[in-house]
PDB file of C-alpha atoms in Angstrom:
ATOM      1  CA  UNK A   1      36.943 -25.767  18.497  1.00 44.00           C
ATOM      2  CA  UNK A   2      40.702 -26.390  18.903  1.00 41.00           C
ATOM      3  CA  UNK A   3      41.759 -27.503  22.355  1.00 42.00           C
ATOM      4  CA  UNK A   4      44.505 -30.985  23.699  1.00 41.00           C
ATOM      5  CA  UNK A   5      46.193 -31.195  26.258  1.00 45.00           C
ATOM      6  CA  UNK A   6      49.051 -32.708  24.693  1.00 43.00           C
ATOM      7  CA  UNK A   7      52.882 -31.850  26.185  1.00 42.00           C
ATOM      8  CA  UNK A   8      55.012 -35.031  25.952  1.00 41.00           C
ATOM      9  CA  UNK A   9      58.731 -35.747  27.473  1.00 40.00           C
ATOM     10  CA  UNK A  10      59.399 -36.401  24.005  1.00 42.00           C
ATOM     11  CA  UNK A  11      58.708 -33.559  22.375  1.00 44.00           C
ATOM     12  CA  UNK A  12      56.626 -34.642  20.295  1.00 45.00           C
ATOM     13  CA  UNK A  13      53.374 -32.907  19.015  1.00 50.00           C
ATOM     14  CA  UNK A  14      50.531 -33.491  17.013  1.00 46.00           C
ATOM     15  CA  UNK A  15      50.244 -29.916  16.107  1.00 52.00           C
ATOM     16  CA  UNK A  16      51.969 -27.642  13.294  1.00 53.00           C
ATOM     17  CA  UNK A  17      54.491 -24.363  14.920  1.00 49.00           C
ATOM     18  CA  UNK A  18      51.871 -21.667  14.523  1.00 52.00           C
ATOM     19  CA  UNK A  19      49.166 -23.408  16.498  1.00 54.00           C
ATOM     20  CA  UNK A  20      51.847 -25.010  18.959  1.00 57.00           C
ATOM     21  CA  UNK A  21      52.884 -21.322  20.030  1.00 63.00           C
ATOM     22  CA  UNK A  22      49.068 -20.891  20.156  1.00 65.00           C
ATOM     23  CA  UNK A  23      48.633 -23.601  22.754  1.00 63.00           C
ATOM     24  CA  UNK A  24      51.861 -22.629  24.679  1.00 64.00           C
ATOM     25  CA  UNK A  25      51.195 -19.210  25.445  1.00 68.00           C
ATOM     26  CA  UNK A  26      47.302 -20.341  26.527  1.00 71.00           C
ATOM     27  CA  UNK A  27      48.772 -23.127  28.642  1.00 71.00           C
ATOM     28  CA  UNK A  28      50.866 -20.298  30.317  1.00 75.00           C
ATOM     29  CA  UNK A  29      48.167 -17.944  30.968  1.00 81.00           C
ATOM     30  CA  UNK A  30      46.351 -21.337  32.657  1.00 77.00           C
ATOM     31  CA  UNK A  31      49.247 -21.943  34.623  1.00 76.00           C
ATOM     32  CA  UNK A  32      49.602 -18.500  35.901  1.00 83.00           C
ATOM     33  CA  UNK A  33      45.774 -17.936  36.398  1.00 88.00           C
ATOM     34  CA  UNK A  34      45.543 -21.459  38.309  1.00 88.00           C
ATOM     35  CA  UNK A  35      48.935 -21.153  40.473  1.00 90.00           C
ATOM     36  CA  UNK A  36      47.036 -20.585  43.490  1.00 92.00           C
ATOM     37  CA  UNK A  37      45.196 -23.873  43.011  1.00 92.00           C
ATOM     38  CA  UNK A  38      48.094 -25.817  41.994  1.00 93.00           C
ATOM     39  CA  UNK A  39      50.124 -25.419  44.760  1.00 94.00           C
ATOM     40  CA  UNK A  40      47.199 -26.145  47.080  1.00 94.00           C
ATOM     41  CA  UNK A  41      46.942 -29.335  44.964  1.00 94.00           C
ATOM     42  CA  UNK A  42      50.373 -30.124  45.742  1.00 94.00           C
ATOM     43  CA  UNK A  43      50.015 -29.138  49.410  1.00 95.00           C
ATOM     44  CA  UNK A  44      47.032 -31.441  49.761  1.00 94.00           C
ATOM     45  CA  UNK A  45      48.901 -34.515  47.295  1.00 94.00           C
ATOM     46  CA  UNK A  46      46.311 -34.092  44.722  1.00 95.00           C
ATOM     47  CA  UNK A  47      47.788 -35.885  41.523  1.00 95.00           C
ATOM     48  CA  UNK A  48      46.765 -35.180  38.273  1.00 95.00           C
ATOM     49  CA  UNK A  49      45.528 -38.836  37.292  1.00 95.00           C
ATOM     50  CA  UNK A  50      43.234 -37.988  40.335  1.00 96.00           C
ATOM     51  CA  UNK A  51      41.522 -35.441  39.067  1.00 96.00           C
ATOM     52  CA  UNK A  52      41.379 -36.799  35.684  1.00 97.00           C
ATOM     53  CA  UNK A  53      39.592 -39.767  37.602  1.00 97.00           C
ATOM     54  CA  UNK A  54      37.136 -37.364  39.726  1.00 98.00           C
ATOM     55  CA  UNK A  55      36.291 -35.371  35.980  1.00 98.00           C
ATOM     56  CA  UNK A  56      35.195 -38.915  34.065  1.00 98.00           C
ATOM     57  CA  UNK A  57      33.363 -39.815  37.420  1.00 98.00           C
ATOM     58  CA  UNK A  58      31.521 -36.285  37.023  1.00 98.00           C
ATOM     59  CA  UNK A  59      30.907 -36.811  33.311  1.00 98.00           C
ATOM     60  CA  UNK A  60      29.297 -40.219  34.397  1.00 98.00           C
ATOM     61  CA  UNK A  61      27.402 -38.512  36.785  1.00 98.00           C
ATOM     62  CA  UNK A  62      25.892 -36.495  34.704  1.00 98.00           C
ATOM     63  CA  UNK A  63      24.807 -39.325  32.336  1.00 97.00           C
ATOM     64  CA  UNK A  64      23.349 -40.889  35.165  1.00 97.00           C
ATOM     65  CA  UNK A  65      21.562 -37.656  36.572  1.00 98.00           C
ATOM     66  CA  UNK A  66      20.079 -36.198  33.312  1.00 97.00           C
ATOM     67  CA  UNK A  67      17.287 -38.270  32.751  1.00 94.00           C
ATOM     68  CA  UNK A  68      15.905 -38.420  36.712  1.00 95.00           C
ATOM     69  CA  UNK A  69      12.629 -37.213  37.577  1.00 94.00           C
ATOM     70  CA  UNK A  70      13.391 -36.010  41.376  1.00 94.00           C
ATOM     71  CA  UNK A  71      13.318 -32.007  41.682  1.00 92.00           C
ATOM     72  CA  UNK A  72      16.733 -30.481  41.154  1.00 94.00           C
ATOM     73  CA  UNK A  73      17.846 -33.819  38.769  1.00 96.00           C
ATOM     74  CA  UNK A  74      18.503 -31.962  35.631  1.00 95.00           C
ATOM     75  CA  UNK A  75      20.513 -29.030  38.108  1.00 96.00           C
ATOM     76  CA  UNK A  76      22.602 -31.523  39.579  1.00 98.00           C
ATOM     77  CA  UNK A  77      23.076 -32.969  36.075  1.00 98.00           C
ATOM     78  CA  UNK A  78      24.497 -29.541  34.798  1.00 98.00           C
ATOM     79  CA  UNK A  79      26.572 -29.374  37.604  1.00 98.00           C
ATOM     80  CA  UNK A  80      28.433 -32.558  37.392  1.00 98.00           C
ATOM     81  CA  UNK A  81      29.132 -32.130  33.710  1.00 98.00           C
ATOM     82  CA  UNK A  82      30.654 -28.074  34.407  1.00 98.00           C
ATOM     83  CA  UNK A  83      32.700 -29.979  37.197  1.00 98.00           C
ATOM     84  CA  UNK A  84      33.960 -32.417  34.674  1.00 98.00           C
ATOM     85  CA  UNK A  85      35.084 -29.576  32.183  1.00 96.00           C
ATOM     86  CA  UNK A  86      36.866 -27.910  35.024  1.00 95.00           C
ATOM     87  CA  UNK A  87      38.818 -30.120  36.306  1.00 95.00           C
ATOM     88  CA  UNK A  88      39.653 -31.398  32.907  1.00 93.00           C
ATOM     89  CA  UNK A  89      40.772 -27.847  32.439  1.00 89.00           C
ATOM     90  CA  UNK A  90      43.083 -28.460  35.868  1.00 93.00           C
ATOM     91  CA  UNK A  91      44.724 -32.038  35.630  1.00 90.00           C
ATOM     92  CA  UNK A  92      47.163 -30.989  32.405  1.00 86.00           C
ATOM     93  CA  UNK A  93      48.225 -27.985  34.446  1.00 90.00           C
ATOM     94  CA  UNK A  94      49.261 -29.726  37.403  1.00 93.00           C
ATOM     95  CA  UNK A  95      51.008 -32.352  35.531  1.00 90.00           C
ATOM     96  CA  UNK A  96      53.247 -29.924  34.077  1.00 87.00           C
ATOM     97  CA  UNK A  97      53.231 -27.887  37.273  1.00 91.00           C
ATOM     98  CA  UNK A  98      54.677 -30.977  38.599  1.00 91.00           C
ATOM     99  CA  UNK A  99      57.041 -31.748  35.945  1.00 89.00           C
ATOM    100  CA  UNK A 100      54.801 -35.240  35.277  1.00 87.00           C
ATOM    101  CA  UNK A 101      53.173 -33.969  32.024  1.00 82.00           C
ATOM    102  CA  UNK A 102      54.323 -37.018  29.200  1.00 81.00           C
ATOM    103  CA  UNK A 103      52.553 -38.996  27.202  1.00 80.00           C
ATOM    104  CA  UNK A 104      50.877 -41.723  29.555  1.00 86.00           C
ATOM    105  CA  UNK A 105      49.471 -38.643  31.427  1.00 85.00           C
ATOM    106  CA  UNK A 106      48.309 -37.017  28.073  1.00 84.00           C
ATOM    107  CA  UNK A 107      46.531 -40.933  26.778  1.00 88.00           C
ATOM    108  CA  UNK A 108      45.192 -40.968  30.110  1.00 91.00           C
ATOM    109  CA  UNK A 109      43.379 -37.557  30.072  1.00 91.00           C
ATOM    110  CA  UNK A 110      42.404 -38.010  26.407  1.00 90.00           C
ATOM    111  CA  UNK A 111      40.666 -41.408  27.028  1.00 93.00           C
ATOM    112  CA  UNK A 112      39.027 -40.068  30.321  1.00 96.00           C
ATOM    113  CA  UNK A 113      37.467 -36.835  27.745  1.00 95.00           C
ATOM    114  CA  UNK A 114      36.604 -39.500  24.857  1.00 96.00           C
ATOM    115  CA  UNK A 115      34.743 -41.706  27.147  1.00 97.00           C
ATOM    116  CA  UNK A 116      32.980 -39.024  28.336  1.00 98.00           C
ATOM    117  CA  UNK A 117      32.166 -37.735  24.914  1.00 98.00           C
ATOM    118  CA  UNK A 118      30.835 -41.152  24.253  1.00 98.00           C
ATOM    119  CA  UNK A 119      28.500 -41.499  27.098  1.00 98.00           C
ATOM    120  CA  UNK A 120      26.970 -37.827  27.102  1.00 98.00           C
ATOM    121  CA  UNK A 121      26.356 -38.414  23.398  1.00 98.00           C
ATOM    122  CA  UNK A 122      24.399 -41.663  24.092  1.00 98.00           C
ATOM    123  CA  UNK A 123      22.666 -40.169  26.966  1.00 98.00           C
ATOM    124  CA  UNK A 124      21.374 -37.378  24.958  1.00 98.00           C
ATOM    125  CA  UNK A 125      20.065 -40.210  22.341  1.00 98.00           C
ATOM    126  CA  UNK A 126      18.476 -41.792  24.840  1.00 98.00           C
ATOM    127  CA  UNK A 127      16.697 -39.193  26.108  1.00 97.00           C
ATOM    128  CA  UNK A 128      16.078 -37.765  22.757  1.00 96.00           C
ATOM    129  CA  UNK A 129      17.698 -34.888  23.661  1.00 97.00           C
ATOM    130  CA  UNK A 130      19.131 -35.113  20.114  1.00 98.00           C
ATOM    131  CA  UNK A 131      18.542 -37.514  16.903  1.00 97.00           C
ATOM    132  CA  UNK A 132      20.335 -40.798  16.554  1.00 98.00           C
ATOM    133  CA  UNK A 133      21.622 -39.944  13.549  1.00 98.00           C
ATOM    134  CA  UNK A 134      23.482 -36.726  14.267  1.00 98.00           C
ATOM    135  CA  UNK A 135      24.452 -37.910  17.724  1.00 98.00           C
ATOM    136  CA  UNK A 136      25.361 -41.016  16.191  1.00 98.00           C
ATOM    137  CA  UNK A 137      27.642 -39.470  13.363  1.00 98.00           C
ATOM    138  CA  UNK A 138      29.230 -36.806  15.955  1.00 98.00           C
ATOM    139  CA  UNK A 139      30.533 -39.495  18.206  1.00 98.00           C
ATOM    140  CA  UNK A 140      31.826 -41.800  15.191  1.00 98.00           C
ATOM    141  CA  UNK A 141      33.708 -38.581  13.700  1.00 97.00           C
ATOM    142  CA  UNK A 142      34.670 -37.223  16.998  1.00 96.00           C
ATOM    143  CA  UNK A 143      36.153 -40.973  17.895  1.00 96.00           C
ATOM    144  CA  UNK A 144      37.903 -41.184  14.947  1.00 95.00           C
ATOM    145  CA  UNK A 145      39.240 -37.982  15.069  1.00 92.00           C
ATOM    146  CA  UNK A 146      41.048 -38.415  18.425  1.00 90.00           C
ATOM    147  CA  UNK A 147      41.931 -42.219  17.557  1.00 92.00           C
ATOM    148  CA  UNK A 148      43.809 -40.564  14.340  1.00 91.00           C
ATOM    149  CA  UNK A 149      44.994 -37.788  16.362  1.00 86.00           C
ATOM    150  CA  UNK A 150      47.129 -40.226  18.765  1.00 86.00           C
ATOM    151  CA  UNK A 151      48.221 -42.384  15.541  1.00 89.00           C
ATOM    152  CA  UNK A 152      49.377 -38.802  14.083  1.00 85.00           C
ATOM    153  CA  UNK A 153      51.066 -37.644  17.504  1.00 79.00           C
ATOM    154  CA  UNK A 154      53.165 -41.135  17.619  1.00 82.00           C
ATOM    155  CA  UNK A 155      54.211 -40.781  13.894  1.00 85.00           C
ATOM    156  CA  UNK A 156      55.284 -36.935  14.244  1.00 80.00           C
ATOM    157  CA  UNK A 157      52.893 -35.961  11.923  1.00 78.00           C
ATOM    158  CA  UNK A 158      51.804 -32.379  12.956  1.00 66.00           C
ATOM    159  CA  UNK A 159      48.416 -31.027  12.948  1.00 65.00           C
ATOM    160  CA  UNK A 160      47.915 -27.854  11.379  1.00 66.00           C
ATOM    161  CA  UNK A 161      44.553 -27.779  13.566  1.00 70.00           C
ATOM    162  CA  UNK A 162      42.387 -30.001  15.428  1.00 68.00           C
ATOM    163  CA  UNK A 163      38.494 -30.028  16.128  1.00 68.00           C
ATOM    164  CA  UNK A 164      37.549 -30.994  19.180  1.00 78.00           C
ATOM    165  CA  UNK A 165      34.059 -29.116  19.667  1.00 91.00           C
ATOM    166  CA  UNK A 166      33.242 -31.270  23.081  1.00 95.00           C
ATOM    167  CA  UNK A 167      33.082 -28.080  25.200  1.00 95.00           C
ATOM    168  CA  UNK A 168      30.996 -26.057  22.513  1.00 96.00           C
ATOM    169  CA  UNK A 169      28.242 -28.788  22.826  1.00 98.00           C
ATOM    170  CA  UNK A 170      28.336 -29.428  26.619  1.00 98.00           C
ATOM    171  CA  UNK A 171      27.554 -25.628  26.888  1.00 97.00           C
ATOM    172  CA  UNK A 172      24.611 -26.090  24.680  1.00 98.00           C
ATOM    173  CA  UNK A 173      23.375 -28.508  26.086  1.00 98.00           C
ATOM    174  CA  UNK A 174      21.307 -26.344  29.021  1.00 97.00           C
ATOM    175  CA  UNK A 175      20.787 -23.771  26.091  1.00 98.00           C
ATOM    176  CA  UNK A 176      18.612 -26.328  24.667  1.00 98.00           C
ATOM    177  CA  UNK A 177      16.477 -27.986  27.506  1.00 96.00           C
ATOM    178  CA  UNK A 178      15.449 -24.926  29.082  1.00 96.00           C
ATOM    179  CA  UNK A 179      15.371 -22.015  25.979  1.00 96.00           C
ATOM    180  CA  UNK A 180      15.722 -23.350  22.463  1.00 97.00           C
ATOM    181  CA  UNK A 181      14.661 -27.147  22.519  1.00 96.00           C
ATOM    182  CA  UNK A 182      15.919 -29.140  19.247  1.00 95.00           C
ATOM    183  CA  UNK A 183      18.816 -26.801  18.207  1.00 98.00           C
ATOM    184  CA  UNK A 184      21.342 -29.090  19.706  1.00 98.00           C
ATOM    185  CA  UNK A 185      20.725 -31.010  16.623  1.00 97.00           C
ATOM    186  CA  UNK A 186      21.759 -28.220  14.507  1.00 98.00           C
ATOM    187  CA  UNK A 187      24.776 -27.273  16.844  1.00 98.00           C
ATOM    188  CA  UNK A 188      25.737 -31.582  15.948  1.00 98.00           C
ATOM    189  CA  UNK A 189      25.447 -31.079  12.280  1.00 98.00           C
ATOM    190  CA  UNK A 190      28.142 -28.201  11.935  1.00 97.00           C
ATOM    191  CA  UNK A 191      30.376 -29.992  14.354  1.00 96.00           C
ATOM    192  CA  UNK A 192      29.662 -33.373  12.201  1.00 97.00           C
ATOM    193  CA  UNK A 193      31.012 -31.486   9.008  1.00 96.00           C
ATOM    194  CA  UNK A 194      34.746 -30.181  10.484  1.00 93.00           C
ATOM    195  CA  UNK A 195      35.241 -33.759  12.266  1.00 95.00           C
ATOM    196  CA  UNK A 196      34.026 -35.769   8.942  1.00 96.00           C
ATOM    197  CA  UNK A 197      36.703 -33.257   7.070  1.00 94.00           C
ATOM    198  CA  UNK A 198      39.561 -33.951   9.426  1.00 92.00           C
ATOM    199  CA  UNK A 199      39.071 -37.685   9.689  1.00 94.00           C
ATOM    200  CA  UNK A 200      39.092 -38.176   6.070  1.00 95.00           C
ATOM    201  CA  UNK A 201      42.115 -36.230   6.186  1.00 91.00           C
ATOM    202  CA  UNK A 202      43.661 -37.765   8.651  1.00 91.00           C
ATOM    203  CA  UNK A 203      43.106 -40.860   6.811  1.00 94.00           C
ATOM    204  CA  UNK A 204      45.207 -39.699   4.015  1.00 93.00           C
ATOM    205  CA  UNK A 205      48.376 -37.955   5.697  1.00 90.00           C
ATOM    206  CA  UNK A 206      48.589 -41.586   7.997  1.00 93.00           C
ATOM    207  CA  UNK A 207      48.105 -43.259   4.846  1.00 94.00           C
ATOM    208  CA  UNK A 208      50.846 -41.599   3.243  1.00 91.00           C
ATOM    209  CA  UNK A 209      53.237 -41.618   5.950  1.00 88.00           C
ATOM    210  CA  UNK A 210      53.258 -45.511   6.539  1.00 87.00           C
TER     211      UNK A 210
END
């Protein structure tokens, strides 16, 4: 459930040295694994605030897509949102490909996901896809757990680990329409509980540190 894209010119991180080496070595296995790509990217001037702009359009999409009755709707729908986690997966790697990677890059990509996050969620409420009240306490945790996450990063207050279970739920999501209808609820409930714990957290160490 840990997962930011978060390399800054200034060095500064919102995560503790264990995890940090964590993310570093994954971010160079993603580099090396995506090299091929990148330089096509770079061949082709593909930036990365492009494709952080072509993933929220996707995420939108899918919001938009979900709910249709035409054949192929909720396929398309699927599609768009597995296109939005990929190229999220792609934009921080070209950044630092392309020596860009900093912190308006970083708020960027994090407000593209969040939005995201915050649109799905309602769709699925909408659609009652899910309950309004674990949808609505997911995205009021998950919110406040990236808000505090950019107050910690500008502070220098590390995280020792960070829950962000977006990906966990946007894979459940088919799980539950076509094979196990109502469990996404359940799947919201123990993502509700880590979020709730690191936001009142959170509260306290930004507390503290002012």
């Amino acid at each position: 459930m840990c997962c930011q894209k978060n390399a800054t010119k200034s060095g500064v991180s919102v995560y503790a040295s264990g995890e940090q080496s964590m993310m570093d070595a994954s971010q160079q296995r993603r580099h090396q694994l995506l090299l091929p790509v990148l330089k096509l990217f770079v061949r082709c001037g593909i930036t990365p605030n492009l494709l952080t702009g072509l993933s929220l359009i996707c995420g939108i999409g899918f919001c938009f897509t979900f709910g249709q009755t035409w054949e192929g709707a909720r396929l398309v729908s699927f599609g768009l949102l597995l296109l939005h986690v990929l190229l999220d997966g792609i934009d921080g790697p070209l950044a630092r490909f392309q020596g860009t990677a900093g912190n308006r890059g970083s708020f960027t990509d994090t407000t593209s996901d969040q939005l995201v996050v915050a649109f799905t969620t309602i769709t699925l409420i909408h659609y009652q896809t899910v309950n309004v009240v674990s949808g609505g306490l997911y995205l009021l945790f998950y919110t406040v757990v990236v808000v505090f996450a950019m107050i910690r990063s500008s502070l220098a207050i590390p995280y020792s680990w960070l829950v962000r279970p977006r990906f966990f739920v946007y894979a459940w999501i088919p799980i539950d329409v076509y094979f196990l209808p109502g469990t996404l609820n359940y799947l919201l409930w123990l993502c509700v509980l880590p979020l709730a714990w690191k936001s009142i957290t959170g509260f306290y160490k930004i507390q503290k540190q002012l």
